[in-house]
PDB file of C-alpha atoms in Angstrom:
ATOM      1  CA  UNK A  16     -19.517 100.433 -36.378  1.00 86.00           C
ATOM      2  CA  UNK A  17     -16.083 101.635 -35.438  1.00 92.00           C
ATOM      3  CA  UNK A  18     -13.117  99.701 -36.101  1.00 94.00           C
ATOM      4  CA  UNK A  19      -9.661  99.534 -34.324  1.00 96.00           C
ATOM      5  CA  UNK A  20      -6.837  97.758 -36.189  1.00 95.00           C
ATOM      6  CA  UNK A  21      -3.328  97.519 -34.142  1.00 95.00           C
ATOM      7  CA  UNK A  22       0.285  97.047 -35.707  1.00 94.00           C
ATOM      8  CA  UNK A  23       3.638  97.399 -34.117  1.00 95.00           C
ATOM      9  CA  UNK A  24       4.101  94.563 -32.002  1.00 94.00           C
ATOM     10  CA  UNK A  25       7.289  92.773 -31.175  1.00 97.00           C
ATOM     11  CA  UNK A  26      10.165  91.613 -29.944  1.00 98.00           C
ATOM     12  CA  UNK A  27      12.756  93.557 -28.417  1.00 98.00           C
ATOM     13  CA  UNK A  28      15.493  93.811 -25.738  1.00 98.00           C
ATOM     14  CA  UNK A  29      14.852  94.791 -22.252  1.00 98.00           C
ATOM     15  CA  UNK A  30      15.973  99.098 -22.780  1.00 98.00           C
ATOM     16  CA  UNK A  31      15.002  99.056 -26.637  1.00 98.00           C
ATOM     17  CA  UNK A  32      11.460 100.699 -27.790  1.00 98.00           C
ATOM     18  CA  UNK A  33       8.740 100.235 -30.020  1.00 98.00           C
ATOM     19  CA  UNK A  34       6.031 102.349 -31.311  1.00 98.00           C
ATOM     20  CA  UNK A  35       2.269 100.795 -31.396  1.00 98.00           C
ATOM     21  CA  UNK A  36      -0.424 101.849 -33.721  1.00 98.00           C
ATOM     22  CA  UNK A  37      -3.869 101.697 -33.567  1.00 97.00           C
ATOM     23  CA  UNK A  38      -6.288 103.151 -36.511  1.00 96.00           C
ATOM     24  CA  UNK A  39      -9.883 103.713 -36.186  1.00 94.00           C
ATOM     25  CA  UNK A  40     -12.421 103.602 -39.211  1.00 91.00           C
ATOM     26  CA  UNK A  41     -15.802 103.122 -40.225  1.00 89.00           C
ATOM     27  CA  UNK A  42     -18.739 105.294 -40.330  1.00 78.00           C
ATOM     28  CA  UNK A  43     -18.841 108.860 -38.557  1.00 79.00           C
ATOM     29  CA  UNK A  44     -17.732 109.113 -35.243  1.00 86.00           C
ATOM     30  CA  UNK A  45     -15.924 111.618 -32.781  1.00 88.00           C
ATOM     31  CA  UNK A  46     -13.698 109.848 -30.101  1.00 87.00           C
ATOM     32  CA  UNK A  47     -14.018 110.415 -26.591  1.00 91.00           C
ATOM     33  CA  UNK A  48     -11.402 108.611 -25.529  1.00 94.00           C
ATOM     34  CA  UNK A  49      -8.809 105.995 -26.902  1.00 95.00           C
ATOM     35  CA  UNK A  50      -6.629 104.201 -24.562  1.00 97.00           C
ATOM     36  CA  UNK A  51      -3.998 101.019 -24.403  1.00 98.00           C
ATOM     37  CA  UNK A  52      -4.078  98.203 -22.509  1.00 98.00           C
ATOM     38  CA  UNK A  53      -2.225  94.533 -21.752  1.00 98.00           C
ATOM     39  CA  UNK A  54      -3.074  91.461 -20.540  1.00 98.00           C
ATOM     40  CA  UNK A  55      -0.579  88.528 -19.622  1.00 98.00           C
ATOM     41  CA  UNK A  56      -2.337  85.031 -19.640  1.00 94.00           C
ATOM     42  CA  UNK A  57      -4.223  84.043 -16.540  1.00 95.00           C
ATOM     43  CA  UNK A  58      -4.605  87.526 -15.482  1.00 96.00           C
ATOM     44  CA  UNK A  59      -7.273  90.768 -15.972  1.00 97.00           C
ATOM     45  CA  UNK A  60      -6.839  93.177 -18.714  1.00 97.00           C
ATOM     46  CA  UNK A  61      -5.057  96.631 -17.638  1.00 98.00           C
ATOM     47  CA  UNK A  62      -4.795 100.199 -18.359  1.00 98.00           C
ATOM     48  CA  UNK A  63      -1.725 100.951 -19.743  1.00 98.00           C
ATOM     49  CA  UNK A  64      -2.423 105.007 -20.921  1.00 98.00           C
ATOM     50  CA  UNK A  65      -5.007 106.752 -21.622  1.00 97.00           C
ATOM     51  CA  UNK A  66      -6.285 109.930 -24.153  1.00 96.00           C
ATOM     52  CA  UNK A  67      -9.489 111.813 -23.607  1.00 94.00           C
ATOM     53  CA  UNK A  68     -10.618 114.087 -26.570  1.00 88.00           C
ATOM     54  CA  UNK A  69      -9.750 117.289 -24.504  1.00 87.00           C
ATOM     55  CA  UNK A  70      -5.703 115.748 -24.487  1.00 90.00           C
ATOM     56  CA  UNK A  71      -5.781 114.697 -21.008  1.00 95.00           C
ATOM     57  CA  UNK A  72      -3.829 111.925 -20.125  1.00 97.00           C
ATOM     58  CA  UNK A  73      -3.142 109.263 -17.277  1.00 97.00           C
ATOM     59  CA  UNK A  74      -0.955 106.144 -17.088  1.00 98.00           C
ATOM     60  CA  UNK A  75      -0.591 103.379 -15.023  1.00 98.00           C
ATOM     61  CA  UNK A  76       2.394 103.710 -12.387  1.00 98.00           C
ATOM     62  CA  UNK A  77       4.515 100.905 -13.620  1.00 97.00           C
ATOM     63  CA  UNK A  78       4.656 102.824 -17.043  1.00 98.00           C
ATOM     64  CA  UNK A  79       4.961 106.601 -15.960  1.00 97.00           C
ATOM     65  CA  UNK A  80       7.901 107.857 -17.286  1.00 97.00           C
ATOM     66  CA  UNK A  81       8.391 105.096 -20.084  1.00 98.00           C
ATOM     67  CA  UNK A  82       5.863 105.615 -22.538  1.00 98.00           C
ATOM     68  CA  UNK A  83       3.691 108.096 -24.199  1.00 98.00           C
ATOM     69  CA  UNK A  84       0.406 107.875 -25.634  1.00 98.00           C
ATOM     70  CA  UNK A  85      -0.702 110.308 -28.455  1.00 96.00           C
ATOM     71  CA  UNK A  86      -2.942 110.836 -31.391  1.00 94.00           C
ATOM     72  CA  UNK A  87      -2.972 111.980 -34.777  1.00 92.00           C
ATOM     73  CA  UNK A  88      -6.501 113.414 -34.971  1.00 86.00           C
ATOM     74  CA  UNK A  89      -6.020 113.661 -38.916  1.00 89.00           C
ATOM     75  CA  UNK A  90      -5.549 110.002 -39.752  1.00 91.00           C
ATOM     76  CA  UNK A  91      -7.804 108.873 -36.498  1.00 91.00           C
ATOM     77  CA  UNK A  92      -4.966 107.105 -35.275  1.00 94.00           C
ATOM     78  CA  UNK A  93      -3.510 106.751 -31.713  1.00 96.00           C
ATOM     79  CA  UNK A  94       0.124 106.122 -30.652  1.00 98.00           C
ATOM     80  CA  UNK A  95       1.634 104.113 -27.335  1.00 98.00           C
ATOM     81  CA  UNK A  96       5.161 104.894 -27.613  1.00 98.00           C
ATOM     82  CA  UNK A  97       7.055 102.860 -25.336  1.00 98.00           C
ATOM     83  CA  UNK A  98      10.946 103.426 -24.010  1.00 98.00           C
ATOM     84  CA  UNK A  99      13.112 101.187 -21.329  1.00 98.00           C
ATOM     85  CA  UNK A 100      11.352  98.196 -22.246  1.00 98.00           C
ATOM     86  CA  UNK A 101      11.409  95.991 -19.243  1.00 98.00           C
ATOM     87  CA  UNK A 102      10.619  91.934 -19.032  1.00 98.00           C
ATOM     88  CA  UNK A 103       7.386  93.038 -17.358  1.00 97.00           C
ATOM     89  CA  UNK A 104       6.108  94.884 -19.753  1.00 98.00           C
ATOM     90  CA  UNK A 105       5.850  91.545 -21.989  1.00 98.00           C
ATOM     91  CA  UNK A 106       1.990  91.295 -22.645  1.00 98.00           C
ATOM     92  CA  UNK A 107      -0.218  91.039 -25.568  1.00 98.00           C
ATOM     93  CA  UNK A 108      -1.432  94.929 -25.680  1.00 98.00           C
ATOM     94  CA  UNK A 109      -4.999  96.153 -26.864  1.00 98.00           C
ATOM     95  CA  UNK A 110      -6.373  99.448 -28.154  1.00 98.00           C
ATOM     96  CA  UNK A 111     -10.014 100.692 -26.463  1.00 97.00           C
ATOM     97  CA  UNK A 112     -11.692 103.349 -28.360  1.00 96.00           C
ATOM     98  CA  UNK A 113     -14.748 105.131 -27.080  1.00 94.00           C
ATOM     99  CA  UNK A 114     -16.780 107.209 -29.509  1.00 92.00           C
ATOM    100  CA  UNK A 115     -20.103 108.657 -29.909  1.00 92.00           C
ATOM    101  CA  UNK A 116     -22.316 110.232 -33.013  1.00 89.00           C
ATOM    102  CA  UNK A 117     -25.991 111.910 -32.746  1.00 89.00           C
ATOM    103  CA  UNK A 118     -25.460 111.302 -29.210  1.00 89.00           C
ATOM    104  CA  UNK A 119     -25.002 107.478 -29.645  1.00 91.00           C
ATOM    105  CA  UNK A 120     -21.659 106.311 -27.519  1.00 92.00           C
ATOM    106  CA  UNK A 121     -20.227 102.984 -29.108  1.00 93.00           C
ATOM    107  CA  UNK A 122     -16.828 101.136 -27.651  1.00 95.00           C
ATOM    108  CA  UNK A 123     -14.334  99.326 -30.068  1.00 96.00           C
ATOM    109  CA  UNK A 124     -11.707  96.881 -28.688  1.00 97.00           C
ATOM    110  CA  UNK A 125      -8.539  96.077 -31.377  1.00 97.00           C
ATOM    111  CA  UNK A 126      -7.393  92.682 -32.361  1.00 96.00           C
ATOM    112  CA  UNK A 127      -4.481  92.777 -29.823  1.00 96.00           C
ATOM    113  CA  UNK A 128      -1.007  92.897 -30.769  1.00 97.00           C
ATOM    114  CA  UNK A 129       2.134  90.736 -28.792  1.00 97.00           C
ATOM    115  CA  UNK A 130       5.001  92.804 -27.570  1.00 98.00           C
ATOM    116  CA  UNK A 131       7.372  90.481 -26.182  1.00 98.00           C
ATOM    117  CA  UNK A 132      10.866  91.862 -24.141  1.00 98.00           C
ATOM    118  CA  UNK A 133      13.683  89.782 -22.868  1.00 97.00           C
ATOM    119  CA  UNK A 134      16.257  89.947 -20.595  1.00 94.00           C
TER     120      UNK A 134
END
């Protein structure tokens, strides 16, 4: 069973950055995709960015332009850097892995990780 484990979380001013981290592990797997998203209390979860294995891409509109999602296939590790933090963007964020093995697909979710911006 795949495992995601997050770091990088914060607090920061609105216009400062922060890299997140998320690490998969366990067994043998190839990823299909890995993506971040957030979710502020009392509301649905969201796609922030996401990776498909090919190195395709998409974001959500509010981030376009702001932050970058990438992957280190060595260490099975994906990346959300994020630039021009804004207020909004305050949200406890989670990784979303989807992988498969002898034709067996599998999704992970990480532990979630607050990233907190004021004004």
């Amino acid at each position: 069973q795949v495992r995601l484990v997050e770091s990088g979380g914060g607090l920061v001013q609105a216009g400062g950055s922060l890299r997140l981290s998320c690490a998969a592990s366990g067994g043998m797997f190839s990823i299909n995709t890995m993506a971040w998203y957030r979710q502020v209390p009392g509301k649905q979860r969201d796609l922030v960015a996401s990776r498909r294995a090919g190195g395709i891409t998409n974001y959500a509109d509010s981030v376009q332009g702001r932050f970058t999602i990438s992957r280190d296939n060595a260490k099975n590790t994906v990346y959300l850097s994020m630039n021009n933090l804004k207020p909004e963007d305050t949200a406890v964020y989670y990784c979303y892995g989807n992988f498969a093995w002898n034709g067996v697909v599998s999704t992970a979710w990480g532990q979630g990780t607050q990233v907190t911006v004021s004004s």
